[in-house]
mmCIF file of C-alpha atoms and ligand atoms in Angstrom:
data_model
loop_
_atom_site.group_PDB
_atom_site.id
_atom_site.type_symbol
_atom_site.label_atom_id
_atom_site.label_comp_id
_atom_site.label_asym_id
_atom_site.label_seq_id
_atom_site.Cartn_x
_atom_site.Cartn_y
_atom_site.Cartn_z
ATOM 1 C CA MET D 1 109.082 107.361 103.473
ATOM 2 C CA PRO D 2 109.622 110.724 101.801
ATOM 3 C CA ASP D 3 107.888 113.751 103.184
ATOM 4 C CA ILE D 4 105.960 114.978 100.177
ATOM 5 C CA ARG D 5 103.797 118.024 100.493
ATOM 6 C CA PRO D 6 100.222 117.580 99.340
ATOM 7 C CA THR D 7 99.769 119.099 95.927
ATOM 8 C CA VAL D 8 96.990 120.065 93.615
ATOM 9 C CA GLY D 9 96.304 117.650 90.787
ATOM 10 C CA SER D 10 93.774 115.143 89.638
ATOM 11 C CA GLY D 11 95.928 112.123 90.324
ATOM 12 C CA ALA D 12 98.315 110.030 88.314
ATOM 13 C CA LEU D 13 97.643 107.234 85.874
ATOM 14 C CA VAL D 14 99.457 103.995 86.715
ATOM 15 C CA LEU D 15 100.522 101.741 83.847
ATOM 16 C CA ASN D 16 101.601 98.154 84.171
ATOM 17 C CA ALA D 17 105.126 97.233 83.083
ATOM 18 C CA THR D 18 103.505 96.380 79.733
ATOM 19 C CA TYR D 19 102.113 99.956 79.437
ATOM 20 C CA GLU D 20 98.604 98.691 80.008
ATOM 21 C CA PRO D 21 96.614 101.233 82.075
ATOM 22 C CA LEU D 22 95.808 99.900 85.564
ATOM 23 C CA CYS D 23 94.317 102.579 87.779
ATOM 24 C CA VAL D 24 94.457 106.164 88.962
ATOM 25 C CA VAL D 25 96.216 106.974 92.244
ATOM 26 C CA SER D 26 96.962 110.182 94.112
ATOM 27 C CA VAL D 27 99.949 112.186 92.899
ATOM 28 C CA ARG D 28 101.573 111.550 96.287
ATOM 29 C CA ARG D 29 101.182 107.786 95.937
ATOM 30 C CA ALA D 30 102.628 107.921 92.405
ATOM 31 C CA ALA D 31 105.610 109.943 93.641
ATOM 32 C CA ILE D 32 106.297 107.375 96.354
ATOM 33 C CA LEU D 33 106.234 104.605 93.719
ATOM 34 C CA VAL D 34 108.804 106.554 91.678
ATOM 35 C CA LEU D 35 111.027 107.430 94.661
ATOM 36 C CA SER D 36 111.026 103.812 95.816
ATOM 37 C CA ALA D 37 111.925 102.667 92.266
ATOM 38 C CA LYS D 38 108.714 100.662 91.994
ATOM 39 C CA ALA D 39 107.720 102.824 89.018
ATOM 40 C CA VAL D 40 109.219 105.253 86.546
ATOM 41 C CA CYS D 41 107.609 108.495 85.497
ATOM 42 C CA VAL D 42 106.630 108.509 81.817
ATOM 43 C CA ALA D 43 104.721 111.813 81.705
ATOM 44 C CA ASP D 44 105.132 114.829 83.963
ATOM 45 C CA GLY D 45 102.310 116.885 85.385
ATOM 46 C CA ASP D 46 102.553 120.474 86.573
ATOM 47 C CA GLY D 47 104.980 121.529 89.266
ATOM 48 C CA ILE D 48 107.714 119.963 91.341
ATOM 49 C CA LEU D 49 107.412 117.734 94.403
ATOM 50 C CA HIS D 50 109.987 118.140 97.156
ATOM 51 C CA SER D 51 111.009 115.515 99.650
ATOM 52 C CA ALA D 52 113.724 115.728 102.281
ATOM 53 C CA ARG D 53 116.380 114.668 99.791
ATOM 54 C CA ASP D 54 114.823 114.801 96.343
ATOM 55 C CA ALA D 55 112.847 116.992 94.029
ATOM 56 C CA LEU D 56 110.934 115.439 91.183
ATOM 57 C CA PRO D 57 108.370 116.665 88.675
ATOM 58 C CA VAL D 58 104.773 115.923 89.667
ATOM 59 C CA PRO D 59 104.072 112.580 87.988
ATOM 60 C CA SER D 60 101.076 112.462 85.642
ATOM 61 C CA VAL D 61 101.685 108.952 84.269
ATOM 62 C CA VAL D 62 103.929 106.329 85.882
ATOM 63 C CA ARG D 63 104.838 102.839 84.738
ATOM 64 C CA LEU D 64 105.474 100.005 87.169
ATOM 65 C CA THR D 65 108.940 98.506 86.875
ATOM 66 C CA ARG D 66 107.592 95.018 87.570
ATOM 67 C CA PHE D 67 104.561 93.428 85.930
ATOM 68 C CA VAL D 68 101.576 92.908 88.224
ATOM 69 C CA ARG D 69 98.679 90.599 87.499
ATOM 70 C CA VAL D 70 95.359 92.323 88.204
ATOM 71 C CA PRO D 71 91.874 90.848 88.147
ATOM 72 C CA TYR D 72 89.597 93.130 86.164
ATOM 73 C CA ARG D 73 86.177 94.367 87.072
ATOM 74 C CA THR D 74 84.246 93.936 83.829
ATOM 75 C CA HIS D 75 80.878 95.290 84.935
ATOM 76 C CA VAL D 76 80.340 99.044 85.153
ATOM 77 C CA GLY D 77 77.833 99.989 87.840
ATOM 78 C CA LEU D 78 74.705 101.772 86.635
ATOM 79 C CA SER D 79 74.667 105.099 88.469
ATOM 80 C CA ARG D 80 73.191 108.444 87.560
ATOM 81 C CA ARG D 81 76.655 109.958 87.297
ATOM 82 C CA ALA D 82 77.930 107.100 85.154
ATOM 83 C CA ILE D 83 74.979 107.500 82.751
ATOM 84 C CA PHE D 84 75.697 111.224 82.377
ATOM 85 C CA ALA D 85 79.375 110.486 81.811
ATOM 86 C CA ARG D 86 78.627 107.819 79.180
ATOM 87 C CA ASP D 87 76.330 110.201 77.310
ATOM 88 C CA GLY D 88 78.657 113.188 77.626
ATOM 89 C CA TRP D 89 76.144 115.155 79.758
ATOM 90 C CA ARG D 90 74.088 115.699 76.586
ATOM 91 C CA CYS D 91 70.439 114.933 75.923
ATOM 92 C CA ALA D 92 70.024 111.740 73.861
ATOM 93 C CA TYR D 93 67.174 113.363 71.904
ATOM 94 C CA CYS D 94 68.080 117.016 71.277
ATOM 95 C CA ARG D 95 71.807 117.038 72.275
ATOM 96 C CA GLY D 96 71.205 119.913 74.693
ATOM 97 C CA PRO D 97 72.584 119.866 78.242
ATOM 98 C CA ALA D 98 71.145 116.861 80.113
ATOM 99 C CA GLU D 99 69.733 117.199 83.618
ATOM 100 C CA THR D 100 67.648 114.057 83.941
ATOM 101 C CA ILE D 101 67.729 110.322 83.264
ATOM 102 C CA ASP D 102 65.154 108.966 80.821
ATOM 103 C CA HIS D 103 64.059 105.357 80.428
ATOM 104 C CA VAL D 104 63.815 104.914 76.648
ATOM 105 C CA PHE D 105 61.090 102.322 77.002
ATOM 106 C CA PRO D 106 59.180 103.802 79.960
ATOM 107 C CA ARG D 107 59.448 102.110 83.341
ATOM 108 C CA SER D 108 55.684 102.558 83.775
ATOM 109 C CA ARG D 109 55.288 100.146 80.863
ATOM 110 C CA GLY D 110 57.839 97.626 82.045
ATOM 111 C CA GLY D 111 61.031 99.199 80.722
ATOM 112 C CA ARG D 112 64.131 97.965 82.520
ATOM 113 C CA HIS D 113 66.553 100.067 84.546
ATOM 114 C CA ALA D 114 69.562 98.877 82.555
ATOM 115 C CA TRP D 115 72.348 100.413 80.504
ATOM 116 C CA GLU D 116 70.485 99.498 77.290
ATOM 117 C CA ASN D 117 67.338 101.383 78.390
ATOM 118 C CA VAL D 118 68.603 104.536 80.101
ATOM 119 C CA VAL D 119 69.859 107.757 78.544
ATOM 120 C CA ALA D 120 70.736 111.239 79.738
ATOM 121 C CA ALA D 121 68.010 113.690 78.730
ATOM 122 C CA CYS D 122 67.164 117.356 79.175
ATOM 123 C CA ALA D 123 64.176 118.110 81.386
ATOM 124 C CA ARG D 124 62.137 119.388 78.448
ATOM 125 C CA CYS D 125 62.536 116.284 76.262
ATOM 126 C CA ASN D 126 61.993 114.009 79.275
ATOM 127 C CA HIS D 127 58.795 115.828 80.237
ATOM 128 C CA THR D 128 57.512 115.994 76.645
ATOM 129 C CA LYS D 129 58.180 112.301 76.094
ATOM 130 C CA GLY D 130 56.409 111.292 79.291
ATOM 131 C CA ASP D 131 55.465 107.609 79.148
ATOM 132 C CA LYS D 132 55.863 107.269 75.401
ATOM 133 C CA THR D 133 58.617 105.558 73.440
ATOM 134 C CA PRO D 134 60.871 107.480 71.028
ATOM 135 C CA ALA D 135 59.138 105.703 68.119
ATOM 136 C CA GLU D 136 55.725 106.891 69.328
ATOM 137 C CA MET D 137 57.099 110.439 69.501
ATOM 138 C CA GLY D 138 58.768 110.164 66.092
ATOM 139 C CA TRP D 139 62.109 110.813 67.817
ATOM 140 C CA ARG D 140 65.472 109.258 67.078
ATOM 141 C CA LEU D 141 68.095 108.420 69.643
ATOM 142 C CA HIS D 142 71.428 110.024 68.953
ATOM 143 C CA ALA D 143 73.184 106.792 69.915
ATOM 144 C CA LEU D 144 72.021 103.317 70.865
ATOM 145 C CA PRO D 145 72.401 103.046 74.637
ATOM 146 C CA ALA D 146 74.821 100.318 75.668
ATOM 147 C CA PRO D 147 76.950 99.452 78.697
ATOM 148 C CA PRO D 148 80.178 101.441 78.658
ATOM 149 C CA LYS D 149 83.178 99.385 77.704
ATOM 150 C CA GLY D 150 86.849 99.819 76.985
ATOM 151 C CA THR D 151 90.001 100.568 78.856
ATOM 152 C CA ALA D 152 89.051 104.101 79.814
ATOM 153 C CA TRP D 153 85.944 102.937 81.670
ATOM 154 C CA ARG D 154 87.762 100.154 83.422
ATOM 155 C CA VAL D 155 90.444 102.515 84.658
ATOM 156 C CA LEU D 156 88.537 105.750 85.154
ATOM 157 C CA GLY D 157 84.909 104.863 85.793
ATOM 158 C CA HIS D 158 83.133 108.214 85.764
ATOM 159 C CA ARG D 159 86.295 110.240 86.543
ATOM 160 C CA ALA D 160 87.202 112.911 84.057
ATOM 161 C CA PRO D 161 90.462 111.919 82.366
ATOM 162 C CA ASP D 162 93.501 114.161 82.411
ATOM 163 C CA PRO D 163 94.216 115.067 78.742
ATOM 164 C CA ARG D 164 97.819 113.939 79.322
ATOM 165 C CA TRP D 165 96.542 110.372 79.706
ATOM 166 C CA ALA D 166 94.974 110.237 76.234
ATOM 167 C CA ASP D 167 97.957 108.407 74.719
ATOM 168 C CA TRP D 168 97.360 105.462 77.061
ATOM 169 C CA LEU D 169 93.578 105.391 77.258
ATOM 170 C CA ASP D 170 91.090 104.778 74.493
ATOM 171 C CA LEU D 171 88.978 107.942 74.727
ATOM 172 C CA ARG D 172 86.904 107.685 71.571
ATOM 173 C CA GLU D 173 83.348 108.995 71.376
ATOM 174 C CA PRO D 174 80.576 106.391 71.645
ATOM 175 C CA GLU D 175 79.388 105.075 68.304
ATOM 176 C CA ALA D 176 76.445 106.892 66.724
ATOM 177 C CA ALA D 177 73.218 105.013 66.115
ATOM 178 C CA ALA D 178 72.897 103.646 62.611
HETATM 179 ZN ZN1 LIG W 201 66.473 117.261 75.038
#
C-alpha cells in the first residue's frame, strides 16, 4: 500500500464505470484506487500526492475501471442541517439568512415534522409567524417544501459539493413555487 501523506481537500467524487456518481471518499482513498488501477482519475484537484514510487495529481473525480452494482438509499433523513442545505440557508419567507426551522403548518395545530412541512426561516419571520399559517399571515412560500431528490442528494447528502464535481452531479436550484 502506498505511503500517501495526508492532504488538505474535501474528498474525491467516485464515479461508476458508467460515469454515474456513486459516493464521496477521502482523497487518500481515491489515490489508492488510482494507484491500484481500480480507478482512473478524470479530474484533478489541487496539488500532488507522493508515494514511495509515484507522484500523482490529487484526484478530485475518479472513475472505477469495473462496474459495481450499488443499492441506493432513496430516503433522505430529515435533519436540521439537511433542511438548511435543501433551502440554501435562506429564509423561506423573506429570503434572508435562515437560523431556525419553521413548521409551515404549526406543530401546535397538528402540523407534521416532515419534509413537506418544514422550511428554513430567519428568527424574525419565525417569531412573527408564531402559530399561524402562511395563508393566515398573507405570506407566500418562496418554494413548495418537498423531500430533496436527485443524484446530488443521493451522493452528497448535506455535504457541500466541490465545484469541480458539477459536470457529474445535477446541482440545479430547487423549483420555485408556482
Ligand atoms: Zn425571514
